[in-house]
């Protein structure tokens, strides 16, 4: 060590160290990520160079981690590009100077820049968070270059001297400090390699054992991959999560670089979506499994990987939010997902419809929260119809808008089998099936986006086509009243309940004595209220009782009331109201019990007379 050079590492060190320290405090482990990715970088650089230059030492690249428990030394060694003593001074001593950036400038026009990991900036110095002393022994691939030893005990003072080094590459020895003994453990090291460096494209060994998978599927050519490759990769990333419904391979070069594979998981439950399903990488190095700043919330249902080489993903999250690149990336991902759904819908509608129950919540939530997503995906938004087929909104509209007087009828599963639907169907009308809580919001939203469509729940009002408007025309009694007027008056005396409005109309179908109509607005409000439950619906006291003047039962009630037995007529009318409430499922437990008593008594009276 006669001609050792000593010096001070450039001035910024003192200012930067406290920052690194703080940053690492929460995640001390990442020094492994930084040193191993530098080592991987060194091999990638040499691979690149090997295309045009010859050098000694072979091309079977690898990174090896080993440790000496007694001496408390952790070693990370690669057979990559190595450094000359000039390079050590430049790249290691001037820490604000990123060697990777410098290299990238040099090889700007080369392909496969993606292999050069950069943007970790202060990466190398992270090792001082766990070490009391660090040495670098390195030898450049360049012919005739001597080995170099760099030593530093503080991270601020260093010495450089020439050494004998047989092999090309870099060996970094960390003399771990008293708090960092945990890294002298094979399992701990393997675990960290698996977490951060699993997909680095060079074999990594821990104590002689291979520790990484290497092949990042997302950087391969999509056309060369088979469905099984994607399947295997999914179960490798997410063991025990079953199958995925489909995947999207993202591969962008311009205006930003982005690669990744996003899977749509098969959910067994609506709320099954696990957070943290998307793993973020920067040039194959795992950064985080929280992609919340990059993708909108509705997309967090997806699982998979996103690799963005140009984004400093390890910097603060608030910085990311304001990065214009992030906005572009987000929009790109939204667009790709929407395009994929649309493509599936167009190419294989049957399959798409089969999967609809699995993806509908996601699509609807996306439509509600993201304008751009709505624009791209709206033509793949489908609804079940009353004939157990599927319609897009436009298909329904084109087919029915004239018949329906510009209304879009909709119903939930129970209402589909109700008297309201029977009435609509009897006139050849159709309704769309809504089937989840989110649909109330969706309908409100679609109505806003399609101002000419008026959405109407099947039990909100009767369709004009169901009512016979001319039935009572001209038929008036001595007091100039129609049968409808008489029936309305009669029912008003029987059903004198606050909030209940009585109307009498001639329905085209005689089978239905009366129906309950619920005001659309109140109904939607109560459904959108997150506290909504069945009991709230029953509490909806404001409704209309529409009595069917063509029903024989209604006619009999009026006849009995006017003739033989006023009381009996009233009871019969009450029964008509009860039946309507029942078929609207609008009775509480108490009301059902009252109804049962009332009806038994009434039937008893009728039969005891005979
Ligand atoms: P960055 O990786 O962002 O450039 P680092 O602090 O991690 O920043 O590394 C600084 C520079 O030191 C690298 O760019 C590289 O030139 C050099 N370097 C670090 N580790 C190695 C290594 N194992 N082999 C060759 N060069 C290395
Ligand atoms: Mg680095």
PDB file of N, CA, C and O in Angstrom, residues 18-55:
ATOM      1  N   UNK A  18     -27.241  12.227   6.102  1.00  0.00           N
ATOM      2  CA  UNK A  18     -28.385  12.178   7.013  1.00  0.00           C
ATOM      3  C   UNK A  18     -29.682  11.805   6.282  1.00  0.00           C
ATOM      4  O   UNK A  18     -30.539  11.130   6.833  1.00  0.00           O
ATOM      5  N   UNK A  19     -29.774  12.236   5.031  1.00  0.00           N
ATOM      6  CA  UNK A  19     -30.991  11.937   4.261  1.00  0.00           C
ATOM      7  C   UNK A  19     -31.096  10.445   3.969  1.00  0.00           C
ATOM      8  O   UNK A  19     -32.128   9.818   4.161  1.00  0.00           O
ATOM      9  N   UNK A  20     -29.967   9.889   3.522  1.00  0.00           N
ATOM     10  CA  UNK A  20     -29.977   8.441   3.234  1.00  0.00           C
ATOM     11  C   UNK A  20     -30.298   7.675   4.511  1.00  0.00           C
ATOM     12  O   UNK A  20     -31.062   6.719   4.503  1.00  0.00           O
ATOM     13  N   UNK A  21     -29.695   8.133   5.582  1.00  0.00           N
ATOM     14  CA  UNK A  21     -29.867   7.451   6.848  1.00  0.00           C
ATOM     15  C   UNK A  21     -31.339   7.383   7.220  1.00  0.00           C
ATOM     16  O   UNK A  21     -31.872   6.346   7.599  1.00  0.00           O
ATOM     17  N   UNK A  22     -32.002   8.518   7.065  1.00  0.00           N
ATOM     18  CA  UNK A  22     -33.409   8.621   7.425  1.00  0.00           C
ATOM     19  C   UNK A  22     -34.240   7.715   6.512  1.00  0.00           C
ATOM     20  O   UNK A  22     -35.133   6.996   6.943  1.00  0.00           O
ATOM     21  N   UNK A  23     -33.910   7.758   5.250  1.00  0.00           N
ATOM     22  CA  UNK A  23     -34.648   7.002   4.248  1.00  0.00           C
ATOM     23  C   UNK A  23     -34.512   5.504   4.523  1.00  0.00           C
ATOM     24  O   UNK A  23     -35.442   4.724   4.398  1.00  0.00           O
ATOM     25  N   UNK A  24     -33.301   5.155   4.940  1.00  0.00           N
ATOM     26  CA  UNK A  24     -33.056   3.737   5.158  1.00  0.00           C
ATOM     27  C   UNK A  24     -33.547   3.250   6.509  1.00  0.00           C
ATOM     28  O   UNK A  24     -33.698   2.061   6.722  1.00  0.00           O
ATOM     29  N   UNK A  25     -33.765   4.188   7.388  1.00  0.00           N
ATOM     30  CA  UNK A  25     -34.148   3.792   8.729  1.00  0.00           C
ATOM     31  C   UNK A  25     -35.333   2.839   8.707  1.00  0.00           C
ATOM     32  O   UNK A  25     -35.386   1.859   9.418  1.00  0.00           O
ATOM     33  N   UNK A  26     -36.286   3.165   7.847  1.00  0.00           N
ATOM     34  CA  UNK A  26     -37.479   2.332   7.777  1.00  0.00           C
ATOM     35  C   UNK A  26     -37.220   1.045   7.012  1.00  0.00           C
ATOM     36  O   UNK A  26     -37.834   0.029   7.268  1.00  0.00           O
ATOM     37  N   UNK A  27     -36.304   1.103   6.062  1.00  0.00           N
ATOM     38  CA  UNK A  27     -36.090  -0.071   5.214  1.00  0.00           C
ATOM     39  C   UNK A  27     -34.611  -0.329   5.023  1.00  0.00           C
ATOM     40  O   UNK A  27     -34.072  -0.173   3.938  1.00  0.00           O
ATOM     41  N   UNK A  28     -33.989  -0.727   6.077  1.00  0.00           N
ATOM     42  CA  UNK A  28     -32.554  -0.981   6.066  1.00  0.00           C
ATOM     43  C   UNK A  28     -32.167  -2.021   5.017  1.00  0.00           C
ATOM     44  O   UNK A  28     -31.106  -1.949   4.407  1.00  0.00           O
ATOM     45  N   UNK A  29     -33.074  -2.970   4.813  1.00  0.00           N
ATOM     46  CA  UNK A  29     -32.826  -4.087   3.894  1.00  0.00           C
ATOM     47  C   UNK A  29     -32.412  -3.670   2.482  1.00  0.00           C
ATOM     48  O   UNK A  29     -31.793  -4.449   1.772  1.00  0.00           O
ATOM     49  N   UNK A  30     -32.804  -2.464   2.080  1.00  0.00           N
ATOM     50  CA  UNK A  30     -32.656  -2.195   0.650  1.00  0.00           C
ATOM     51  C   UNK A  30     -31.216  -1.996   0.191  1.00  0.00           C
ATOM     52  O   UNK A  30     -30.960  -1.909  -1.003  1.00  0.00           O
ATOM     53  N   UNK A  31     -30.257  -1.971   1.118  1.00  0.00           N
ATOM     54  CA  UNK A  31     -28.857  -1.898   0.651  1.00  0.00           C
ATOM     55  C   UNK A  31     -28.536  -3.116  -0.217  1.00  0.00           C
ATOM     56  O   UNK A  31     -27.761  -3.032  -1.167  1.00  0.00           O
ATOM     57  N   UNK A  32     -29.175  -4.234   0.092  1.00  0.00           N
ATOM     58  CA  UNK A  32     -28.986  -5.443  -0.710  1.00  0.00           C
ATOM     59  C   UNK A  32     -29.464  -5.194  -2.138  1.00  0.00           C
ATOM     60  O   UNK A  32     -28.768  -5.470  -3.122  1.00  0.00           O
ATOM     61  N   UNK A  33     -30.655  -4.626  -2.226  1.00  0.00           N
ATOM     62  CA  UNK A  33     -31.216  -4.303  -3.537  1.00  0.00           C
ATOM     63  C   UNK A  33     -30.249  -3.417  -4.318  1.00  0.00           C
ATOM     64  O   UNK A  33     -29.993  -3.637  -5.505  1.00  0.00           O
ATOM     65  N   UNK A  34     -29.707  -2.410  -3.641  1.00  0.00           N
ATOM     66  CA  UNK A  34     -28.845  -1.451  -4.327  1.00  0.00           C
ATOM     67  C   UNK A  34     -27.531  -2.084  -4.786  1.00  0.00           C
ATOM     68  O   UNK A  34     -27.111  -1.898  -5.923  1.00  0.00           O
ATOM     69  N   UNK A  35     -26.895  -2.835  -3.909  1.00  0.00           N
ATOM     70  CA  UNK A  35     -25.604  -3.418  -4.285  1.00  0.00           C
ATOM     71  C   UNK A  35     -25.770  -4.508  -5.334  1.00  0.00           C
ATOM     72  O   UNK A  35     -24.970  -4.615  -6.264  1.00  0.00           O
ATOM     73  N   UNK A  36     -26.813  -5.317  -5.184  1.00  0.00           N
ATOM     74  CA  UNK A  36     -27.013  -6.389  -6.159  1.00  0.00           C
ATOM     75  C   UNK A  36     -27.430  -5.809  -7.502  1.00  0.00           C
ATOM     76  O   UNK A  36     -27.012  -6.290  -8.552  1.00  0.00           O
ATOM     77  N   UNK A  37     -28.216  -4.742  -7.478  1.00  0.00           N
ATOM     78  CA  UNK A  37     -28.601  -4.177  -8.776  1.00  0.00           C
ATOM     79  C   UNK A  37     -27.401  -3.492  -9.439  1.00  0.00           C
ATOM     80  O   UNK A  37     -27.279  -3.520 -10.664  1.00  0.00           O
ATOM     81  N   UNK A  38     -26.485  -2.923  -8.650  1.00  0.00           N
ATOM     82  CA  UNK A  38     -25.243  -2.404  -9.245  1.00  0.00           C
ATOM     83  C   UNK A  38     -24.435  -3.531  -9.885  1.00  0.00           C
ATOM     84  O   UNK A  38     -23.891  -3.377 -10.985  1.00  0.00           O
ATOM     85  N   UNK A  39     -24.386  -4.651  -9.187  1.00  0.00           N
ATOM     86  CA  UNK A  39     -23.639  -5.803  -9.706  1.00  0.00           C
ATOM     87  C   UNK A  39     -24.273  -6.309 -10.996  1.00  0.00           C
ATOM     88  O   UNK A  39     -23.583  -6.647 -11.965  1.00  0.00           O
ATOM     89  N   UNK A  40     -25.606  -6.330 -10.994  1.00  0.00           N
ATOM     90  CA  UNK A  40     -26.332  -6.782 -12.178  1.00  0.00           C
ATOM     91  C   UNK A  40     -26.090  -5.818 -13.335  1.00  0.00           C
ATOM     92  O   UNK A  40     -25.860  -6.219 -14.475  1.00  0.00           O
ATOM     93  N   UNK A  41     -26.115  -4.539 -13.002  1.00  0.00           N
ATOM     94  CA  UNK A  41     -25.797  -3.489 -13.953  1.00  0.00           C
ATOM     95  C   UNK A  41     -24.440  -3.719 -14.605  1.00  0.00           C
ATOM     96  O   UNK A  41     -24.288  -3.567 -15.822  1.00  0.00           O
ATOM     97  N   UNK A  42     -23.476  -4.063 -13.760  1.00  0.00           N
ATOM     98  CA  UNK A  42     -22.106  -4.256 -14.234  1.00  0.00           C
ATOM     99  C   UNK A  42     -22.047  -5.412 -15.228  1.00  0.00           C
ATOM    100  O   UNK A  42     -21.295  -5.354 -16.213  1.00  0.00           O
ATOM    101  N   UNK A  43     -22.869  -6.448 -14.999  1.00  0.00           N
ATOM    102  CA  UNK A  43     -22.870  -7.563 -15.962  1.00  0.00           C
ATOM    103  C   UNK A  43     -23.621  -7.169 -17.235  1.00  0.00           C
ATOM    104  O   UNK A  43     -23.203  -7.523 -18.336  1.00  0.00           O
ATOM    105  N   UNK A  44     -24.720  -6.413 -17.074  1.00  0.00           N
ATOM    106  CA  UNK A  44     -25.468  -5.970 -18.266  1.00  0.00           C
ATOM    107  C   UNK A  44     -24.599  -5.101 -19.162  1.00  0.00           C
ATOM    108  O   UNK A  44     -24.657  -5.198 -20.388  1.00  0.00           O
ATOM    109  N   UNK A  45     -23.810  -4.241 -18.522  1.00  0.00           N
ATOM    110  CA  UNK A  45     -22.937  -3.364 -19.305  1.00  0.00           C
ATOM    111  C   UNK A  45     -21.926  -4.183 -20.105  1.00  0.00           C
ATOM    112  O   UNK A  45     -21.662  -3.896 -21.275  1.00  0.00           O
ATOM    113  N   UNK A  46     -21.417  -5.208 -19.472  1.00  0.00           N
ATOM    114  CA  UNK A  46     -20.420  -6.021 -20.154  1.00  0.00           C
ATOM    115  C   UNK A  46     -21.058  -6.857 -21.273  1.00  0.00           C
ATOM    116  O   UNK A  46     -20.467  -7.039 -22.336  1.00  0.00           O
ATOM    117  N   UNK A  47     -22.263  -7.317 -21.026  1.00  0.00           N
ATOM    118  CA  UNK A  47     -22.985  -8.043 -22.086  1.00  0.00           C
ATOM    119  C   UNK A  47     -23.102  -7.161 -23.312  1.00  0.00           C
ATOM    120  O   UNK A  47     -22.907  -7.598 -24.443  1.00  0.00           O
ATOM    121  N   UNK A  48     -23.434  -5.925 -23.058  1.00  0.00           N
ATOM    122  CA  UNK A  48     -23.595  -4.937 -24.120  1.00  0.00           C
ATOM    123  C   UNK A  48     -22.289  -4.777 -24.897  1.00  0.00           C
ATOM    124  O   UNK A  48     -22.267  -4.849 -26.125  1.00  0.00           O
ATOM    125  N   UNK A  49     -21.221  -4.590 -24.121  1.00  0.00           N
ATOM    126  CA  UNK A  49     -19.910  -4.368 -24.726  1.00  0.00           C
ATOM    127  C   UNK A  49     -19.444  -5.587 -25.520  1.00  0.00           C
ATOM    128  O   UNK A  49     -18.828  -5.473 -26.575  1.00  0.00           O
ATOM    129  N   UNK A  50     -19.817  -6.759 -25.018  1.00  0.00           N
ATOM    130  CA  UNK A  50     -19.362  -8.001 -25.657  1.00  0.00           C
ATOM    131  C   UNK A  50     -19.851  -8.106 -27.099  1.00  0.00           C
ATOM    132  O   UNK A  50     -19.316  -8.874 -27.880  1.00  0.00           O
ATOM    133  N   UNK A  51     -20.845  -7.330 -27.456  1.00  0.00           N
ATOM    134  CA  UNK A  51     -21.361  -7.374 -28.821  1.00  0.00           C
ATOM    135  C   UNK A  51     -20.356  -6.762 -29.794  1.00  0.00           C
ATOM    136  O   UNK A  51     -20.347  -7.093 -30.964  1.00  0.00           O
ATOM    137  N   UNK A  52     -19.497  -5.862 -29.283  1.00  0.00           N
ATOM    138  CA  UNK A  52     -18.587  -5.189 -30.210  1.00  0.00           C
ATOM    139  C   UNK A  52     -17.102  -5.360 -29.851  1.00  0.00           C
ATOM    140  O   UNK A  52     -16.246  -5.140 -30.676  1.00  0.00           O
ATOM    141  N   UNK A  53     -16.809  -5.733 -28.608  1.00  0.00           N
ATOM    142  CA  UNK A  53     -15.407  -5.837 -28.194  1.00  0.00           C
ATOM    143  C   UNK A  53     -15.114  -7.234 -27.669  1.00  0.00           C
ATOM    144  O   UNK A  53     -16.025  -7.906 -27.207  1.00  0.00           O
ATOM    145  N   UNK A  54     -13.854  -7.580 -27.687  1.00  0.00           N
ATOM    146  CA  UNK A  54     -13.480  -8.854 -27.076  1.00  0.00           C
ATOM    147  C   UNK A  54     -12.785  -8.604 -25.762  1.00  0.00           C
ATOM    148  O   UNK A  54     -12.112  -7.593 -25.587  1.00  0.00           O
ATOM    149  N   UNK A  55     -12.955  -9.514 -24.820  1.00  0.00           N
ATOM    150  CA  UNK A  55     -12.273  -9.368 -23.527  1.00  0.00           C
ATOM    151  C   UNK A  55     -12.081 -10.729 -22.898  1.00  0.00           C
ATOM    152  O   UNK A  55     -12.678 -11.722 -23.337  1.00  0.00           O
TER     153      UNK A  55
END
